[in-house]
Amino acid sequence: MPVLAFVLGIISLVFTFVYSHKAYHLFLGLFLILGSIFVFLCLKNIVSWTIYQWWPLLGVLVGFSSFFAGKYKYKKIKIGYAIPSLSIFLFGLWLSLFSFKIVKISFTTVALIGAPLFMILVCIFLVALLLVQQKYKNLVVKDDSSDSFDDDELTVEKSGE
C-alpha cells in the first residue's frame, strides 16, 4: 500500500508541474509521498513505533505539504497558507509529545486545564492586537485578497445535459 501511495504521489507531482499547476495537486502529491515513506519506515521496523504513537506526525506532514503548496502557488510565503500550515505543524508536534510519552501528564488533564487557559490567552492577545493596530496602522496585514483562493476551486460538470 505505501508503494501505491508513493506512485500516486509521484503521478500527482508530475501532473502538477506539467499540466495543472494547481496548489492542491502539489499538496496531495507531497503528502502522499511523505506519508508513504513514513508508513514504509514503520512497516519495515526501521522505526519502532505503532500507529497509536505516530499518528500525530501525519499533522506534521500535512502542515509541511500545505506550506510548500502555498509557496508554490504564490511564489512567496503568504499569510493565508503559512499560518494554517504552521498551526497544523505545531499542533502535530504538540500531540506527538503525548503520543511518544515525552510529557508524562495525561493529555486529558492538559486539555481540561490548558484549553480554557489557552482560550483566555488568545482572547487577550486578540484584544491587545486590535488596540495596537488601531494605534499603529502599519501593523495591519494587507497580504491576501478575499478572492485569492478562487483558482483552487474544483469544478464539477454535470454529465448528460
PDB file of N, CA and C in Angstrom, residues 89-152:
ATOM      1  N   PHE A  89       1.219  22.077  11.763  1.00  0.00           N
ATOM      2  CA  PHE A  89       2.538  21.514  12.018  1.00  0.00           C
ATOM      3  C   PHE A  89       2.834  21.491  13.517  1.00  0.00           C
ATOM      4  N   LEU A  90       2.646  22.635  14.174  1.00  0.00           N
ATOM      5  CA  LEU A  90       2.929  22.725  15.609  1.00  0.00           C
ATOM      6  C   LEU A  90       1.965  21.884  16.447  1.00  0.00           C
ATOM      7  N   PHE A  91       0.698  21.829  16.027  1.00  0.00           N
ATOM      8  CA  PHE A  91      -0.273  21.007  16.753  1.00  0.00           C
ATOM      9  C   PHE A  91       0.103  19.528  16.652  1.00  0.00           C
ATOM     10  N   GLY A  92       0.563  19.092  15.481  1.00  0.00           N
ATOM     11  CA  GLY A  92       1.027  17.710  15.335  1.00  0.00           C
ATOM     12  C   GLY A  92       2.225  17.421  16.214  1.00  0.00           C
ATOM     13  N   LEU A  93       3.162  18.370  16.288  1.00  0.00           N
ATOM     14  CA  LEU A  93       4.311  18.193  17.178  1.00  0.00           C
ATOM     15  C   LEU A  93       3.888  18.156  18.642  1.00  0.00           C
ATOM     16  N   TRP A  94       2.942  19.033  19.005  1.00  0.00           N
ATOM     17  CA  TRP A  94       2.463  19.078  20.386  1.00  0.00           C
ATOM     18  C   TRP A  94       1.779  17.762  20.773  1.00  0.00           C
ATOM     19  N   LEU A  95       0.937  17.229  19.897  1.00  0.00           N
ATOM     20  CA  LEU A  95       0.295  15.947  20.195  1.00  0.00           C
ATOM     21  C   LEU A  95       1.309  14.812  20.235  1.00  0.00           C
ATOM     22  N   SER A  96       2.386  14.933  19.471  1.00  0.00           N
ATOM     23  CA  SER A  96       3.425  13.908  19.490  1.00  0.00           C
ATOM     24  C   SER A  96       4.111  13.818  20.850  1.00  0.00           C
ATOM     25  N   LEU A  97       4.196  14.927  21.554  1.00  0.00           N
ATOM     26  CA  LEU A  97       4.791  14.900  22.890  1.00  0.00           C
ATOM     27  C   LEU A  97       4.047  13.946  23.819  1.00  0.00           C
ATOM     28  N   PHE A  98       2.726  13.895  23.677  1.00  0.00           N
ATOM     29  CA  PHE A  98       1.921  12.991  24.497  1.00  0.00           C
ATOM     30  C   PHE A  98       1.938  11.581  23.925  1.00  0.00           C
ATOM     31  N   SER A  99       1.925  11.473  22.629  1.00  0.00           N
ATOM     32  CA  SER A  99       1.892  10.176  21.976  1.00  0.00           C
ATOM     33  C   SER A  99       3.155   9.364  22.236  1.00  0.00           C
ATOM     34  N   PHE A 100       4.302  10.014  22.237  1.00  0.00           N
ATOM     35  CA  PHE A 100       5.567   9.333  22.477  1.00  0.00           C
ATOM     36  C   PHE A 100       5.961   9.330  23.954  1.00  0.00           C
ATOM     37  N   LYS A 101       5.044   9.755  24.816  1.00  0.00           N
ATOM     38  CA  LYS A 101       5.244   9.752  26.278  1.00  0.00           C
ATOM     39  C   LYS A 101       6.429  10.627  26.705  1.00  0.00           C
ATOM     40  N   ILE A 102       6.684  11.686  25.959  1.00  0.00           N
ATOM     41  CA  ILE A 102       7.707  12.640  26.366  1.00  0.00           C
ATOM     42  C   ILE A 102       7.181  13.467  27.533  1.00  0.00           C
ATOM     43  N   VAL A 103       5.898  13.831  27.439  1.00  0.00           N
ATOM     44  CA  VAL A 103       5.209  14.514  28.533  1.00  0.00           C
ATOM     45  C   VAL A 103       4.473  13.440  29.320  1.00  0.00           C
ATOM     46  N   LYS A 104       4.741  13.347  30.609  1.00  0.00           N
ATOM     47  CA  LYS A 104       4.199  12.266  31.438  1.00  0.00           C
ATOM     48  C   LYS A 104       2.768  12.534  31.918  1.00  0.00           C
ATOM     49  N   ILE A 105       2.317  13.790  31.853  1.00  0.00           N
ATOM     50  CA  ILE A 105       0.955  14.127  32.269  1.00  0.00           C
ATOM     51  C   ILE A 105      -0.003  13.629  31.196  1.00  0.00           C
ATOM     52  N   SER A 106      -1.181  13.178  31.607  1.00  0.00           N
ATOM     53  CA  SER A 106      -2.137  12.688  30.621  1.00  0.00           C
ATOM     54  C   SER A 106      -2.663  13.837  29.766  1.00  0.00           C
ATOM     55  N   PHE A 107      -2.990  13.511  28.524  1.00  0.00           N
ATOM     56  CA  PHE A 107      -3.493  14.512  27.594  1.00  0.00           C
ATOM     57  C   PHE A 107      -4.815  15.095  28.083  1.00  0.00           C
ATOM     58  N   THR A 108      -5.651  14.272  28.697  1.00  0.00           N
ATOM     59  CA  THR A 108      -6.947  14.745  29.210  1.00  0.00           C
ATOM     60  C   THR A 108      -6.750  15.828  30.257  1.00  0.00           C
ATOM     61  N   THR A 109      -5.819  15.633  31.161  1.00  0.00           N
ATOM     62  CA  THR A 109      -5.549  16.634  32.195  1.00  0.00           C
ATOM     63  C   THR A 109      -5.071  17.939  31.579  1.00  0.00           C
ATOM     64  N   VAL A 110      -4.163  17.835  30.640  1.00  0.00           N
ATOM     65  CA  VAL A 110      -3.648  19.033  29.983  1.00  0.00           C
ATOM     66  C   VAL A 110      -4.760  19.738  29.210  1.00  0.00           C
ATOM     67  N   ALA A 111      -5.615  18.973  28.541  1.00  0.00           N
ATOM     68  CA  ALA A 111      -6.697  19.573  27.756  1.00  0.00           C
ATOM     69  C   ALA A 111      -7.721  20.256  28.655  1.00  0.00           C
ATOM     70  N   LEU A 112      -8.056  19.634  29.778  1.00  0.00           N
ATOM     71  CA  LEU A 112      -9.053  20.230  30.676  1.00  0.00           C
ATOM     72  C   LEU A 112      -8.546  21.506  31.343  1.00  0.00           C
ATOM     73  N   ILE A 113      -7.279  21.549  31.649  1.00  0.00           N
ATOM     74  CA  ILE A 113      -6.706  22.740  32.281  1.00  0.00           C
ATOM     75  C   ILE A 113      -6.228  23.734  31.228  1.00  0.00           C
ATOM     76  N   GLY A 114      -5.588  23.225  30.188  1.00  0.00           N
ATOM     77  CA  GLY A 114      -4.970  24.094  29.197  1.00  0.00           C
ATOM     78  C   GLY A 114      -5.924  24.751  28.220  1.00  0.00           C
ATOM     79  N   ALA A 115      -7.022  24.080  27.855  1.00  0.00           N
ATOM     80  CA  ALA A 115      -7.933  24.635  26.849  1.00  0.00           C
ATOM     81  C   ALA A 115      -8.574  25.944  27.314  1.00  0.00           C
ATOM     82  N   PRO A 116      -9.159  26.000  28.505  1.00  0.00           N
ATOM     83  CA  PRO A 116      -9.722  27.287  28.929  1.00  0.00           C
ATOM     84  C   PRO A 116      -8.651  28.373  29.088  1.00  0.00           C
ATOM     85  N   LEU A 117      -7.507  28.005  29.618  1.00  0.00           N
ATOM     86  CA  LEU A 117      -6.412  28.958  29.762  1.00  0.00           C
ATOM     87  C   LEU A 117      -5.939  29.452  28.394  1.00  0.00           C
ATOM     88  N   PHE A 118      -5.828  28.549  27.439  1.00  0.00           N
ATOM     89  CA  PHE A 118      -5.427  28.919  26.091  1.00  0.00           C
ATOM     90  C   PHE A 118      -6.438  29.870  25.452  1.00  0.00           C
ATOM     91  N   MET A 119      -7.714  29.604  25.609  1.00  0.00           N
ATOM     92  CA  MET A 119      -8.748  30.465  25.031  1.00  0.00           C
ATOM     93  C   MET A 119      -8.706  31.864  25.649  1.00  0.00           C
ATOM     94  N   ILE A 120      -8.484  31.941  26.936  1.00  0.00           N
ATOM     95  CA  ILE A 120      -8.388  33.242  27.602  1.00  0.00           C
ATOM     96  C   ILE A 120      -7.171  34.011  27.085  1.00  0.00           C
ATOM     97  N   LEU A 121      -6.035  33.325  26.943  1.00  0.00           N
ATOM     98  CA  LEU A 121      -4.827  33.976  26.430  1.00  0.00           C
ATOM     99  C   LEU A 121      -5.000  34.426  24.977  1.00  0.00           C
ATOM    100  N   VAL A 122      -5.693  33.635  24.163  1.00  0.00           N
ATOM    101  CA  VAL A 122      -5.940  34.025  22.775  1.00  0.00           C
ATOM    102  C   VAL A 122      -6.822  35.266  22.731  1.00  0.00           C
ATOM    103  N   CYS A 123      -7.860  35.309  23.568  1.00  0.00           N
ATOM    104  CA  CYS A 123      -8.737  36.488  23.615  1.00  0.00           C
ATOM    105  C   CYS A 123      -7.963  37.740  24.038  1.00  0.00           C
ATOM    106  N   ILE A 124      -7.126  37.606  25.044  1.00  0.00           N
ATOM    107  CA  ILE A 124      -6.318  38.747  25.492  1.00  0.00           C
ATOM    108  C   ILE A 124      -5.381  39.196  24.376  1.00  0.00           C
ATOM    109  N   PHE A 125      -4.758  38.249  23.699  1.00  0.00           N
ATOM    110  CA  PHE A 125      -3.856  38.585  22.600  1.00  0.00           C
ATOM    111  C   PHE A 125      -4.589  39.307  21.476  1.00  0.00           C
ATOM    112  N   LEU A 126      -5.776  38.815  21.097  1.00  0.00           N
ATOM    113  CA  LEU A 126      -6.523  39.442  20.005  1.00  0.00           C
ATOM    114  C   LEU A 126      -6.987  40.853  20.357  1.00  0.00           C
ATOM    115  N   VAL A 127      -7.417  41.065  21.589  1.00  0.00           N
ATOM    116  CA  VAL A 127      -7.823  42.407  22.010  1.00  0.00           C
ATOM    117  C   VAL A 127      -6.608  43.331  22.011  1.00  0.00           C
ATOM    118  N   ALA A 128      -5.486  42.853  22.531  1.00  0.00           N
ATOM    119  CA  ALA A 128      -4.268  43.673  22.546  1.00  0.00           C
ATOM    120  C   ALA A 128      -3.808  43.977  21.122  1.00  0.00           C
ATOM    121  N   LEU A 129      -3.884  43.000  20.226  1.00  0.00           N
ATOM    122  CA  LEU A 129      -3.501  43.217  18.833  1.00  0.00           C
ATOM    123  C   LEU A 129      -4.410  44.259  18.181  1.00  0.00           C
ATOM    124  N   LEU A 130      -5.701  44.188  18.442  1.00  0.00           N
ATOM    125  CA  LEU A 130      -6.645  45.164  17.898  1.00  0.00           C
ATOM    126  C   LEU A 130      -6.310  46.571  18.374  1.00  0.00           C
ATOM    127  N   LEU A 131      -6.034  46.704  19.668  1.00  0.00           N
ATOM    128  CA  LEU A 131      -5.707  48.023  20.213  1.00  0.00           C
ATOM    129  C   LEU A 131      -4.396  48.574  19.641  1.00  0.00           C
ATOM    130  N   VAL A 132      -3.410  47.705  19.486  1.00  0.00           N
ATOM    131  CA  VAL A 132      -2.130  48.138  18.934  1.00  0.00           C
ATOM    132  C   VAL A 132      -2.288  48.495  17.451  1.00  0.00           C
ATOM    133  N   GLN A 133      -3.094  47.721  16.708  1.00  0.00           N
ATOM    134  CA  GLN A 133      -3.296  48.009  15.290  1.00  0.00           C
ATOM    135  C   GLN A 133      -4.058  49.319  15.082  1.00  0.00           C
ATOM    136  N   GLN A 134      -4.944  49.661  16.001  1.00  0.00           N
ATOM    137  CA  GLN A 134      -5.654  50.935  15.887  1.00  0.00           C
ATOM    138  C   GLN A 134      -4.704  52.113  16.074  1.00  0.00           C
ATOM    139  N   LYS A 135      -3.706  51.919  16.913  1.00  0.00           N
ATOM    140  CA  LYS A 135      -2.749  52.985  17.168  1.00  0.00           C
ATOM    141  C   LYS A 135      -1.681  53.055  16.076  1.00  0.00           C
ATOM    142  N   TYR A 136      -1.203  51.882  15.618  1.00  0.00           N
ATOM    143  CA  TYR A 136      -0.147  51.809  14.608  1.00  0.00           C
ATOM    144  C   TYR A 136      -0.700  51.100  13.369  1.00  0.00           C
ATOM    145  N   LYS A 137      -1.118  51.844  12.383  1.00  0.00           N
ATOM    146  CA  LYS A 137      -1.751  51.298  11.183  1.00  0.00           C
ATOM    147  C   LYS A 137      -0.796  50.441  10.342  1.00  0.00           C
ATOM    148  N   ASN A 138       0.508  50.607  10.503  1.00  0.00           N
ATOM    149  CA  ASN A 138       1.448  49.816   9.722  1.00  0.00           C
ATOM    150  C   ASN A 138       1.526  48.359  10.199  1.00  0.00           C
ATOM    151  N   LEU A 139       0.905  48.031  11.309  1.00  0.00           N
ATOM    152  CA  LEU A 139       0.888  46.643  11.794  1.00  0.00           C
ATOM    153  C   LEU A 139      -0.259  45.828  11.223  1.00  0.00           C
ATOM    154  N   VAL A 140      -1.132  46.461  10.440  1.00  0.00           N
ATOM    155  CA  VAL A 140      -2.247  45.754   9.825  1.00  0.00           C
ATOM    156  C   VAL A 140      -1.717  44.984   8.615  1.00  0.00           C
ATOM    157  N   VAL A 141      -2.013  43.679   8.568  1.00  0.00           N
ATOM    158  CA  VAL A 141      -1.543  42.833   7.474  1.00  0.00           C
ATOM    159  C   VAL A 141      -2.488  42.997   6.295  1.00  0.00           C
ATOM    160  N   LYS A 142      -1.943  43.446   5.172  1.00  0.00           N
ATOM    161  CA  LYS A 142      -2.726  43.588   3.941  1.00  0.00           C
ATOM    162  C   LYS A 142      -2.101  42.682   2.899  1.00  0.00           C
ATOM    163  N   ASP A 143      -2.184  41.369   3.136  1.00  0.00           N
ATOM    164  CA  ASP A 143      -1.465  40.420   2.303  1.00  0.00           C
ATOM    165  C   ASP A 143      -2.361  39.715   1.296  1.00  0.00           C
ATOM    166  N   ASP A 144      -3.436  39.124   1.760  1.00  0.00           N
ATOM    167  CA  ASP A 144      -4.274  38.310   0.897  1.00  0.00           C
ATOM    168  C   ASP A 144      -5.563  39.034   0.563  1.00  0.00           C
ATOM    169  N   SER A 145      -5.975  38.921  -0.689  1.00  0.00           N
ATOM    170  CA  SER A 145      -7.282  39.439  -1.066  1.00  0.00           C
ATOM    171  C   SER A 145      -8.321  38.352  -0.834  1.00  0.00           C
ATOM    172  N   SER A 146      -9.578  38.725  -0.815  1.00  0.00           N
ATOM    173  CA  SER A 146     -10.627  37.758  -0.487  1.00  0.00           C
ATOM    174  C   SER A 146     -10.805  36.708  -1.565  1.00  0.00           C
ATOM    175  N   ASP A 147     -10.398  36.991  -2.791  1.00  0.00           N
ATOM    176  CA  ASP A 147     -10.582  36.030  -3.865  1.00  0.00           C
ATOM    177  C   ASP A 147      -9.302  35.286  -4.227  1.00  0.00           C
ATOM    178  N   SER A 148      -8.309  35.282  -3.356  1.00  0.00           N
ATOM    179  CA  SER A 148      -7.021  34.680  -3.693  1.00  0.00           C
ATOM    180  C   SER A 148      -7.081  33.165  -3.768  1.00  0.00           C
ATOM    181  N   PHE A 149      -8.097  32.545  -3.205  1.00  0.00           N
ATOM    182  CA  PHE A 149      -8.200  31.090  -3.226  1.00  0.00           C
ATOM    183  C   PHE A 149      -9.186  30.608  -4.282  1.00  0.00           C
ATOM    184  N   ASP A 150      -9.735  31.506  -5.095  1.00  0.00           N
ATOM    185  CA  ASP A 150     -10.741  31.117  -6.069  1.00  0.00           C
ATOM    186  C   ASP A 150     -10.215  30.171  -7.133  1.00  0.00           C
ATOM    187  N   ASP A 151      -8.974  30.299  -7.529  1.00  0.00           N
ATOM    188  CA  ASP A 151      -8.474  29.437  -8.595  1.00  0.00           C
ATOM    189  C   ASP A 151      -8.204  28.014  -8.126  1.00  0.00           C
ATOM    190  N   ASP A 152      -8.331  27.743  -6.843  1.00  0.00           N
ATOM    191  CA  ASP A 152      -8.180  26.383  -6.341  1.00  0.00           C
ATOM    192  C   ASP A 152      -9.507  25.643  -6.242  1.00  0.00           C
TER     193      ASP A 152
END
